[in-house]
Amino acid sequence: MQIIEAIVLGLIQGLTEFLPVSSSGHLVLLQNLFGMHEATQAFTILLHVATLIAVFVYYWKDIWALICHPFQRTTALLIAGTIPTVIIALLFNDTFDSIFGSGKFIGFNFIFTGCILLYADSRKGGRKKIRNMSIFDSLVVGLMQGVAILPAVSRSGMTISACLGRNMDRENAARFSFLLSIPAILGGMVLTIKDMITGKVVLTEAIGLIPMIAGFIVAAISGYFAIRFMVSVIKNGKLKWFSVYVFILGSILILDQFVLHMIVK
């Protein structure tokens, strides 16, 4: 992998991880354009870890509070929200990867994301804070996060929409969504480390150390600014513009898949 390719992928990951347009879908798309097929899963997880740092920096007060007082309601809610995601990943990840991993369905998945965002944008947002969430609320959000293992289905889009659907206010919807990303990203990292230990993935040989570092740094920095931007957008209720973007992108990819055959292989 060339350094410029790693930087571009890091930038796209950092921006799209927190914008509701699907980082996985954009990475699959760019990997097809660049013709990269080796160790892309491991590099994707590495970029996710970089964006995890952005979450820690932006929400450091919330995370520090959880560290200092781990036995609190927010911890229980995050655990409950993680459970459906873990179950879906363990039961269906290999099946979904075999069906959707080639990128043939990312156009349709982008459009699905757009539909969910339109629903979320129609919600004015309730008054519920994280402290007022029920365990059932958290399970619903976690279920929607599990759906986002599909490429081009936005994790942040699914979870924020689910939070708004459970009558949370917009600021707390964003906060819970981004905090819930922490165990999801850590779980993906653990699985990839296992593959690296067993020799299934050799990260530095396939990508190179310098491109790996460059992509990591760019993803972390761009991810931080994406969070700041996204929190502002959610407060002002402008998710419909993201739905327009993924509708257009999804339509282009579907056209390419069945007519042009230039991007989706």
PDB file of C-alpha atoms in Angstrom:
ATOM      1  CA  MET A   1       0.000   0.000   0.000  1.00  0.00           C
ATOM      2  CA  GLN A   2       1.277   3.450  -0.900  1.00  0.00           C
ATOM      3  CA  ILE A   3       1.414   6.157   1.780  1.00  0.00           C
ATOM      4  CA  ILE A   4      -1.062   8.340  -0.129  1.00  0.00           C
ATOM      5  CA  GLU A   5      -3.517   5.439  -0.250  1.00  0.00           C
ATOM      6  CA  ALA A   6      -3.202   4.896   3.495  1.00  0.00           C
ATOM      7  CA  ILE A   7      -3.727   8.621   4.146  1.00  0.00           C
ATOM      8  CA  VAL A   8      -6.816   8.721   1.939  1.00  0.00           C
ATOM      9  CA  LEU A   9      -8.267   5.642   3.646  1.00  0.00           C
ATOM     10  CA  GLY A  10      -7.453   7.105   7.071  1.00  0.00           C
ATOM     11  CA  LEU A  11      -9.143  10.385   6.166  1.00  0.00           C
ATOM     12  CA  ILE A  12     -12.235   8.642   4.837  1.00  0.00           C
ATOM     13  CA  GLN A  13     -12.412   6.388   7.906  1.00  0.00           C
ATOM     14  CA  GLY A  14     -12.008   9.288  10.314  1.00  0.00           C
ATOM     15  CA  LEU A  15     -14.713  11.353   8.642  1.00  0.00           C
ATOM     16  CA  THR A  16     -17.222   8.631   7.846  1.00  0.00           C
ATOM     17  CA  GLU A  17     -16.985   6.683  11.129  1.00  0.00           C
ATOM     18  CA  PHE A  18     -18.964   9.392  12.882  1.00  0.00           C
ATOM     19  CA  LEU A  19     -20.868  10.904   9.983  1.00  0.00           C
ATOM     20  CA  PRO A  20     -23.900   8.696   9.248  1.00  0.00           C
ATOM     21  CA  VAL A  21     -22.734   7.648   5.787  1.00  0.00           C
ATOM     22  CA  SER A  22     -20.994   4.321   6.635  1.00  0.00           C
ATOM     23  CA  SER A  23     -17.243   4.098   6.974  1.00  0.00           C
ATOM     24  CA  SER A  24     -17.280   0.414   6.002  1.00  0.00           C
ATOM     25  CA  GLY A  25     -19.099   1.148   2.753  1.00  0.00           C
ATOM     26  CA  HIS A  26     -16.679   3.920   1.813  1.00  0.00           C
ATOM     27  CA  LEU A  27     -13.656   1.772   2.659  1.00  0.00           C
ATOM     28  CA  VAL A  28     -14.977  -1.120   0.555  1.00  0.00           C
ATOM     29  CA  LEU A  29     -15.594   1.336  -2.272  1.00  0.00           C
ATOM     30  CA  LEU A  30     -12.109   2.838  -2.082  1.00  0.00           C
ATOM     31  CA  GLN A  31     -10.482  -0.560  -1.738  1.00  0.00           C
ATOM     32  CA  ASN A  32     -12.187  -1.586  -4.973  1.00  0.00           C
ATOM     33  CA  LEU A  33     -10.977   1.587  -6.676  1.00  0.00           C
ATOM     34  CA  PHE A  34      -7.403   1.114  -5.404  1.00  0.00           C
ATOM     35  CA  GLY A  35      -7.439  -2.623  -6.116  1.00  0.00           C
ATOM     36  CA  MET A  36      -6.376  -3.494  -2.556  1.00  0.00           C
ATOM     37  CA  HIS A  37      -7.362  -6.933  -1.343  1.00  0.00           C
ATOM     38  CA  GLU A  38      -4.685  -7.962   1.159  1.00  0.00           C
ATOM     39  CA  ALA A  39      -5.092  -7.400   4.909  1.00  0.00           C
ATOM     40  CA  THR A  40      -7.812  -4.836   4.319  1.00  0.00           C
ATOM     41  CA  GLN A  41      -9.804  -6.153   7.281  1.00  0.00           C
ATOM     42  CA  ALA A  42      -6.854  -5.690   9.638  1.00  0.00           C
ATOM     43  CA  PHE A  43      -6.124  -2.203   8.328  1.00  0.00           C
ATOM     44  CA  THR A  44      -9.792  -1.275   8.651  1.00  0.00           C
ATOM     45  CA  ILE A  45      -9.749  -2.330  12.306  1.00  0.00           C
ATOM     46  CA  LEU A  46      -6.562  -0.334  12.842  1.00  0.00           C
ATOM     47  CA  LEU A  47      -8.291   2.757  11.479  1.00  0.00           C
ATOM     48  CA  HIS A  48     -11.238   2.062  13.757  1.00  0.00           C
ATOM     49  CA  VAL A  49      -8.867   2.042  16.724  1.00  0.00           C
ATOM     50  CA  ALA A  50      -7.588   5.444  15.587  1.00  0.00           C
ATOM     51  CA  THR A  51     -11.111   6.824  15.568  1.00  0.00           C
ATOM     52  CA  LEU A  52     -11.604   5.254  18.992  1.00  0.00           C
ATOM     53  CA  ILE A  53      -8.911   7.617  20.249  1.00  0.00           C
ATOM     54  CA  ALA A  54     -10.994  10.487  18.882  1.00  0.00           C
ATOM     55  CA  VAL A  55     -13.940   9.312  20.987  1.00  0.00           C
ATOM     56  CA  PHE A  56     -11.750   9.155  24.088  1.00  0.00           C
ATOM     57  CA  VAL A  57     -10.490  12.685  23.508  1.00  0.00           C
ATOM     58  CA  TYR A  58     -13.903  14.235  22.816  1.00  0.00           C
ATOM     59  CA  TYR A  59     -15.819  12.411  25.548  1.00  0.00           C
ATOM     60  CA  TRP A  60     -12.983  12.141  28.060  1.00  0.00           C
ATOM     61  CA  LYS A  61     -15.128  13.478  30.918  1.00  0.00           C
ATOM     62  CA  ASP A  62     -17.801  10.807  30.367  1.00  0.00           C
ATOM     63  CA  ILE A  63     -15.204   8.060  29.996  1.00  0.00           C
ATOM     64  CA  TRP A  64     -13.281   9.218  33.066  1.00  0.00           C
ATOM     65  CA  ALA A  65     -16.518   9.179  35.063  1.00  0.00           C
ATOM     66  CA  LEU A  66     -17.134   5.589  33.932  1.00  0.00           C
ATOM     67  CA  ILE A  67     -13.600   4.600  34.943  1.00  0.00           C
ATOM     68  CA  CYS A  68     -13.870   6.251  38.357  1.00  0.00           C
ATOM     69  CA  HIS A  69     -17.383   4.914  38.995  1.00  0.00           C
ATOM     70  CA  PRO A  70     -17.748   1.740  36.895  1.00  0.00           C
ATOM     71  CA  PHE A  71     -20.792   0.435  38.760  1.00  0.00           C
ATOM     72  CA  GLN A  72     -23.323   2.952  37.512  1.00  0.00           C
ATOM     73  CA  ARG A  73     -26.399   2.941  35.298  1.00  0.00           C
ATOM     74  CA  THR A  74     -24.581   4.180  32.211  1.00  0.00           C
ATOM     75  CA  THR A  75     -22.216   1.192  32.405  1.00  0.00           C
ATOM     76  CA  ALA A  76     -25.167  -1.203  32.558  1.00  0.00           C
ATOM     77  CA  LEU A  77     -26.779   0.522  29.580  1.00  0.00           C
ATOM     78  CA  LEU A  78     -23.602   0.272  27.505  1.00  0.00           C
ATOM     79  CA  ILE A  79     -23.258  -3.416  28.382  1.00  0.00           C
ATOM     80  CA  ALA A  80     -26.898  -4.047  27.465  1.00  0.00           C
ATOM     81  CA  GLY A  81     -26.448  -2.192  24.186  1.00  0.00           C
ATOM     82  CA  THR A  82     -23.363  -4.237  23.350  1.00  0.00           C
ATOM     83  CA  ILE A  83     -25.002  -7.625  23.887  1.00  0.00           C
ATOM     84  CA  PRO A  84     -27.223  -7.640  20.744  1.00  0.00           C
ATOM     85  CA  THR A  85     -24.287  -6.448  18.643  1.00  0.00           C
ATOM     86  CA  VAL A  86     -22.073  -9.264  19.911  1.00  0.00           C
ATOM     87  CA  ILE A  87     -24.767 -11.894  19.319  1.00  0.00           C
ATOM     88  CA  ILE A  88     -25.401 -10.705  15.762  1.00  0.00           C
ATOM     89  CA  ALA A  89     -21.674 -10.526  15.006  1.00  0.00           C
ATOM     90  CA  LEU A  90     -20.988 -14.026  16.342  1.00  0.00           C
ATOM     91  CA  LEU A  91     -23.969 -15.644  14.653  1.00  0.00           C
ATOM     92  CA  PHE A  92     -24.078 -13.855  11.313  1.00  0.00           C
ATOM     93  CA  ASN A  93     -20.739 -12.142  10.623  1.00  0.00           C
ATOM     94  CA  ASP A  94     -19.335 -14.952   8.470  1.00  0.00           C
ATOM     95  CA  THR A  95     -22.636 -15.344   6.617  1.00  0.00           C
ATOM     96  CA  PHE A  96     -22.959 -11.620   5.969  1.00  0.00           C
ATOM     97  CA  ASP A  97     -19.309 -11.431   4.921  1.00  0.00           C
ATOM     98  CA  SER A  98     -19.766 -14.202   2.356  1.00  0.00           C
ATOM     99  CA  ILE A  99     -22.881 -12.541   0.946  1.00  0.00           C
ATOM    100  CA  PHE A 100     -22.015  -8.851   1.186  1.00  0.00           C
ATOM    101  CA  GLY A 101     -18.217  -8.874   1.470  1.00  0.00           C
ATOM    102  CA  SER A 102     -17.623  -8.503  -2.266  1.00  0.00           C
ATOM    103  CA  GLY A 103     -19.338  -5.123  -2.263  1.00  0.00           C
ATOM    104  CA  LYS A 104     -22.093  -6.150  -4.667  1.00  0.00           C
ATOM    105  CA  PHE A 105     -24.831  -4.920  -2.354  1.00  0.00           C
ATOM    106  CA  ILE A 106     -23.286  -1.742  -1.008  1.00  0.00           C
ATOM    107  CA  GLY A 107     -25.431   0.416  -3.290  1.00  0.00           C
ATOM    108  CA  PHE A 108     -28.618  -1.039  -1.815  1.00  0.00           C
ATOM    109  CA  ASN A 109     -27.198  -0.791   1.712  1.00  0.00           C
ATOM    110  CA  PHE A 110     -26.374   2.888   1.210  1.00  0.00           C
ATOM    111  CA  ILE A 111     -29.975   3.503   0.209  1.00  0.00           C
ATOM    112  CA  PHE A 112     -31.178   1.558   3.263  1.00  0.00           C
ATOM    113  CA  THR A 113     -29.033   3.841   5.428  1.00  0.00           C
ATOM    114  CA  GLY A 114     -30.600   6.847   3.704  1.00  0.00           C
ATOM    115  CA  CYS A 115     -34.090   5.622   4.550  1.00  0.00           C
ATOM    116  CA  ILE A 116     -33.182   5.226   8.213  1.00  0.00           C
ATOM    117  CA  LEU A 117     -31.684   8.727   8.265  1.00  0.00           C
ATOM    118  CA  LEU A 118     -34.866  10.188   6.794  1.00  0.00           C
ATOM    119  CA  TYR A 119     -36.808   8.559   9.602  1.00  0.00           C
ATOM    120  CA  ALA A 120     -34.389   9.957  12.175  1.00  0.00           C
ATOM    121  CA  ASP A 121     -34.605  13.420  10.678  1.00  0.00           C
ATOM    122  CA  SER A 122     -38.382  13.314  10.996  1.00  0.00           C
ATOM    123  CA  ARG A 123     -38.016  12.799  14.735  1.00  0.00           C
ATOM    124  CA  LYS A 124     -37.858  16.055  16.629  1.00  0.00           C
ATOM    125  CA  GLY A 125     -36.176  14.306  19.515  1.00  0.00           C
ATOM    126  CA  GLY A 126     -37.572  13.708  22.963  1.00  0.00           C
ATOM    127  CA  ARG A 127     -36.413  14.790  26.378  1.00  0.00           C
ATOM    128  CA  LYS A 128     -34.922  11.515  27.535  1.00  0.00           C
ATOM    129  CA  LYS A 129     -31.339  11.630  28.806  1.00  0.00           C
ATOM    130  CA  ILE A 130     -28.969   8.696  29.065  1.00  0.00           C
ATOM    131  CA  ARG A 131     -29.781   8.423  32.768  1.00  0.00           C
ATOM    132  CA  ASN A 132     -33.471   8.037  31.861  1.00  0.00           C
ATOM    133  CA  MET A 133     -32.922   5.225  29.343  1.00  0.00           C
ATOM    134  CA  SER A 134     -34.344   1.814  30.081  1.00  0.00           C
ATOM    135  CA  ILE A 135     -32.509  -1.432  29.462  1.00  0.00           C
ATOM    136  CA  PHE A 136     -34.965  -2.099  26.639  1.00  0.00           C
ATOM    137  CA  ASP A 137     -34.018   1.216  25.034  1.00  0.00           C
ATOM    138  CA  SER A 138     -30.374   0.190  25.135  1.00  0.00           C
ATOM    139  CA  LEU A 139     -31.127  -3.241  23.664  1.00  0.00           C
ATOM    140  CA  VAL A 140     -32.967  -1.626  20.744  1.00  0.00           C
ATOM    141  CA  VAL A 141     -30.004   0.647  20.040  1.00  0.00           C
ATOM    142  CA  GLY A 142     -27.623  -2.307  20.274  1.00  0.00           C
ATOM    143  CA  LEU A 143     -29.762  -4.293  17.859  1.00  0.00           C
ATOM    144  CA  MET A 144     -29.539  -1.500  15.312  1.00  0.00           C
ATOM    145  CA  GLN A 145     -25.787  -1.320  15.839  1.00  0.00           C
ATOM    146  CA  GLY A 146     -25.623  -5.030  15.050  1.00  0.00           C
ATOM    147  CA  VAL A 147     -27.356  -4.419  11.716  1.00  0.00           C
ATOM    148  CA  ALA A 148     -24.455  -2.118  10.857  1.00  0.00           C
ATOM    149  CA  ILE A 149     -22.077  -5.065  10.422  1.00  0.00           C
ATOM    150  CA  LEU A 150     -23.378  -4.917   6.856  1.00  0.00           C
ATOM    151  CA  PRO A 151     -21.081  -2.828   4.649  1.00  0.00           C
ATOM    152  CA  ALA A 152     -22.552   0.583   3.745  1.00  0.00           C
ATOM    153  CA  VAL A 153     -24.982   0.464   6.666  1.00  0.00           C
ATOM    154  CA  SER A 154     -23.901   3.268   8.981  1.00  0.00           C
ATOM    155  CA  ARG A 155     -23.270   2.335  12.620  1.00  0.00           C
ATOM    156  CA  SER A 156     -23.679   5.908  13.839  1.00  0.00           C
ATOM    157  CA  GLY A 157     -26.718   6.373  11.609  1.00  0.00           C
ATOM    158  CA  MET A 158     -28.380   3.242  12.984  1.00  0.00           C
ATOM    159  CA  THR A 159     -27.659   3.967  16.638  1.00  0.00           C
ATOM    160  CA  ILE A 160     -28.488   7.681  16.549  1.00  0.00           C
ATOM    161  CA  SER A 161     -31.726   6.928  14.721  1.00  0.00           C
ATOM    162  CA  ALA A 162     -32.599   4.249  17.271  1.00  0.00           C
ATOM    163  CA  CYS A 163     -31.900   6.657  20.140  1.00  0.00           C
ATOM    164  CA  LEU A 164     -34.137   9.302  18.593  1.00  0.00           C
ATOM    165  CA  GLY A 165     -36.768   6.652  18.001  1.00  0.00           C
ATOM    166  CA  ARG A 166     -36.659   5.891  21.729  1.00  0.00           C
ATOM    167  CA  ASN A 167     -37.411   9.577  22.442  1.00  0.00           C
ATOM    168  CA  MET A 168     -33.931  10.640  23.504  1.00  0.00           C
ATOM    169  CA  ASP A 169     -32.891  14.237  23.060  1.00  0.00           C
ATOM    170  CA  ARG A 170     -30.461  14.814  20.216  1.00  0.00           C
ATOM    171  CA  GLU A 171     -27.365  15.624  22.262  1.00  0.00           C
ATOM    172  CA  ASN A 172     -27.717  12.517  24.424  1.00  0.00           C
ATOM    173  CA  ALA A 173     -28.484  10.408  21.345  1.00  0.00           C
ATOM    174  CA  ALA A 174     -25.116  11.401  19.901  1.00  0.00           C
ATOM    175  CA  ARG A 175     -23.325  10.861  23.213  1.00  0.00           C
ATOM    176  CA  PHE A 176     -24.747   7.373  23.745  1.00  0.00           C
ATOM    177  CA  SER A 177     -24.090   6.402  20.128  1.00  0.00           C
ATOM    178  CA  PHE A 178     -20.437   7.384  20.284  1.00  0.00           C
ATOM    179  CA  LEU A 179     -19.878   5.855  23.728  1.00  0.00           C
ATOM    180  CA  LEU A 180     -21.460   2.625  22.492  1.00  0.00           C
ATOM    181  CA  SER A 181     -18.919   2.538  19.659  1.00  0.00           C
ATOM    182  CA  ILE A 182     -16.122   1.903  22.177  1.00  0.00           C
ATOM    183  CA  PRO A 183     -16.921  -1.762  23.051  1.00  0.00           C
ATOM    184  CA  ALA A 184     -17.887  -2.452  19.427  1.00  0.00           C
ATOM    185  CA  ILE A 185     -14.528  -1.239  18.117  1.00  0.00           C
ATOM    186  CA  LEU A 186     -12.602  -2.990  20.898  1.00  0.00           C
ATOM    187  CA  GLY A 187     -14.409  -6.233  20.088  1.00  0.00           C
ATOM    188  CA  GLY A 188     -13.446  -5.990  16.429  1.00  0.00           C
ATOM    189  CA  MET A 189      -9.857  -5.302  17.434  1.00  0.00           C
ATOM    190  CA  VAL A 190      -9.745  -8.415  19.632  1.00  0.00           C
ATOM    191  CA  LEU A 191     -10.984 -10.606  16.783  1.00  0.00           C
ATOM    192  CA  THR A 192      -8.397  -9.183  14.402  1.00  0.00           C
ATOM    193  CA  ILE A 193      -5.581  -9.631  16.927  1.00  0.00           C
ATOM    194  CA  LYS A 194      -6.606 -13.275  17.204  1.00  0.00           C
ATOM    195  CA  ASP A 195      -6.294 -13.642  13.420  1.00  0.00           C
ATOM    196  CA  MET A 196      -2.890 -11.944  13.515  1.00  0.00           C
ATOM    197  CA  ILE A 197      -1.666 -14.308  16.249  1.00  0.00           C
ATOM    198  CA  THR A 198      -2.852 -17.356  14.330  1.00  0.00           C
ATOM    199  CA  GLY A 199      -1.161 -16.043  11.189  1.00  0.00           C
ATOM    200  CA  LYS A 200      -4.310 -15.395   9.180  1.00  0.00           C
ATOM    201  CA  VAL A 201      -3.442 -11.692   8.844  1.00  0.00           C
ATOM    202  CA  VAL A 202       0.040 -10.148   8.716  1.00  0.00           C
ATOM    203  CA  LEU A 203      -0.585  -6.435   8.936  1.00  0.00           C
ATOM    204  CA  THR A 204       2.821  -4.837   8.396  1.00  0.00           C
ATOM    205  CA  GLU A 205       3.859  -7.179   5.567  1.00  0.00           C
ATOM    206  CA  ALA A 206       0.750  -6.489   3.515  1.00  0.00           C
ATOM    207  CA  ILE A 207       0.529  -2.763   4.192  1.00  0.00           C
ATOM    208  CA  GLY A 208       3.876  -1.484   5.425  1.00  0.00           C
ATOM    209  CA  LEU A 209       4.750   0.217   8.694  1.00  0.00           C
ATOM    210  CA  ILE A 210       4.952   3.825   7.445  1.00  0.00           C
ATOM    211  CA  PRO A 211       1.615   3.783   5.561  1.00  0.00           C
ATOM    212  CA  MET A 212       0.057   2.097   8.595  1.00  0.00           C
ATOM    213  CA  ILE A 213       1.232   4.891  10.921  1.00  0.00           C
ATOM    214  CA  ALA A 214       0.213   7.619   8.477  1.00  0.00           C
ATOM    215  CA  GLY A 215      -3.287   6.225   8.057  1.00  0.00           C
ATOM    216  CA  PHE A 216      -3.673   5.840  11.819  1.00  0.00           C
ATOM    217  CA  ILE A 217      -2.718   9.448  12.580  1.00  0.00           C
ATOM    218  CA  VAL A 218      -4.929  10.903   9.860  1.00  0.00           C
ATOM    219  CA  ALA A 219      -7.914   8.785  10.976  1.00  0.00           C
ATOM    220  CA  ALA A 220      -7.521   9.888  14.599  1.00  0.00           C
ATOM    221  CA  ILE A 221      -7.314  13.610  13.801  1.00  0.00           C
ATOM    222  CA  SER A 222     -10.093  13.657  11.211  1.00  0.00           C
ATOM    223  CA  GLY A 223     -12.264  11.509  13.496  1.00  0.00           C
ATOM    224  CA  TYR A 224     -12.068  14.054  16.294  1.00  0.00           C
ATOM    225  CA  PHE A 225     -13.230  16.898  14.060  1.00  0.00           C
ATOM    226  CA  ALA A 226     -15.941  14.673  12.577  1.00  0.00           C
ATOM    227  CA  ILE A 227     -17.353  14.075  16.061  1.00  0.00           C
ATOM    228  CA  ARG A 228     -17.453  17.804  16.791  1.00  0.00           C
ATOM    229  CA  PHE A 229     -19.184  18.455  13.484  1.00  0.00           C
ATOM    230  CA  MET A 230     -21.661  15.592  13.885  1.00  0.00           C
ATOM    231  CA  VAL A 231     -22.733  16.625  17.387  1.00  0.00           C
ATOM    232  CA  SER A 232     -23.507  20.101  16.040  1.00  0.00           C
ATOM    233  CA  VAL A 233     -25.453  18.642  13.107  1.00  0.00           C
ATOM    234  CA  ILE A 234     -27.533  16.355  15.325  1.00  0.00           C
ATOM    235  CA  LYS A 235     -28.484  19.249  17.604  1.00  0.00           C
ATOM    236  CA  ASN A 236     -29.699  21.260  14.609  1.00  0.00           C
ATOM    237  CA  GLY A 237     -31.553  18.374  12.951  1.00  0.00           C
ATOM    238  CA  LYS A 238     -29.983  18.268   9.501  1.00  0.00           C
ATOM    239  CA  LEU A 239     -29.589  14.527   8.984  1.00  0.00           C
ATOM    240  CA  LYS A 240     -31.608  14.685   5.765  1.00  0.00           C
ATOM    241  CA  TRP A 241     -28.602  16.042   3.860  1.00  0.00           C
ATOM    242  CA  PHE A 242     -26.660  12.893   4.688  1.00  0.00           C
ATOM    243  CA  SER A 243     -29.591  10.818   3.431  1.00  0.00           C
ATOM    244  CA  VAL A 244     -29.506  12.726   0.146  1.00  0.00           C
ATOM    245  CA  TYR A 245     -25.786  11.969  -0.170  1.00  0.00           C
ATOM    246  CA  VAL A 246     -26.116   8.217   0.437  1.00  0.00           C
ATOM    247  CA  PHE A 247     -29.183   8.029  -1.850  1.00  0.00           C
ATOM    248  CA  ILE A 248     -27.143   9.554  -4.673  1.00  0.00           C
ATOM    249  CA  LEU A 249     -24.081   7.410  -3.962  1.00  0.00           C
ATOM    250  CA  GLY A 250     -26.153   4.250  -3.650  1.00  0.00           C
ATOM    251  CA  SER A 251     -27.969   4.950  -6.915  1.00  0.00           C
ATOM    252  CA  ILE A 252     -24.668   5.513  -8.729  1.00  0.00           C
ATOM    253  CA  LEU A 253     -23.283   2.231  -7.396  1.00  0.00           C
ATOM    254  CA  ILE A 254     -26.413   0.296  -8.394  1.00  0.00           C
ATOM    255  CA  LEU A 255     -26.200   1.800 -11.875  1.00  0.00           C
ATOM    256  CA  ASP A 256     -22.548   0.837 -12.046  1.00  0.00           C
ATOM    257  CA  GLN A 257     -23.230  -2.674 -10.804  1.00  0.00           C
ATOM    258  CA  PHE A 258     -25.848  -3.492 -13.430  1.00  0.00           C
ATOM    259  CA  VAL A 259     -24.836  -1.252 -16.341  1.00  0.00           C
ATOM    260  CA  LEU A 260     -21.401   0.380 -16.219  1.00  0.00           C
ATOM    261  CA  HIS A 261     -19.311  -2.255 -14.390  1.00  0.00           C
ATOM    262  CA  MET A 262     -16.558   0.223 -13.536  1.00  0.00           C
ATOM    263  CA  ILE A 263     -16.544   0.313  -9.722  1.00  0.00           C
ATOM    264  CA  VAL A 264     -18.410  -2.633  -8.235  1.00  0.00           C
ATOM    265  CA  LYS A 265     -16.750  -5.820  -9.398  1.00  0.00           C
TER     266      LYS A 265
END
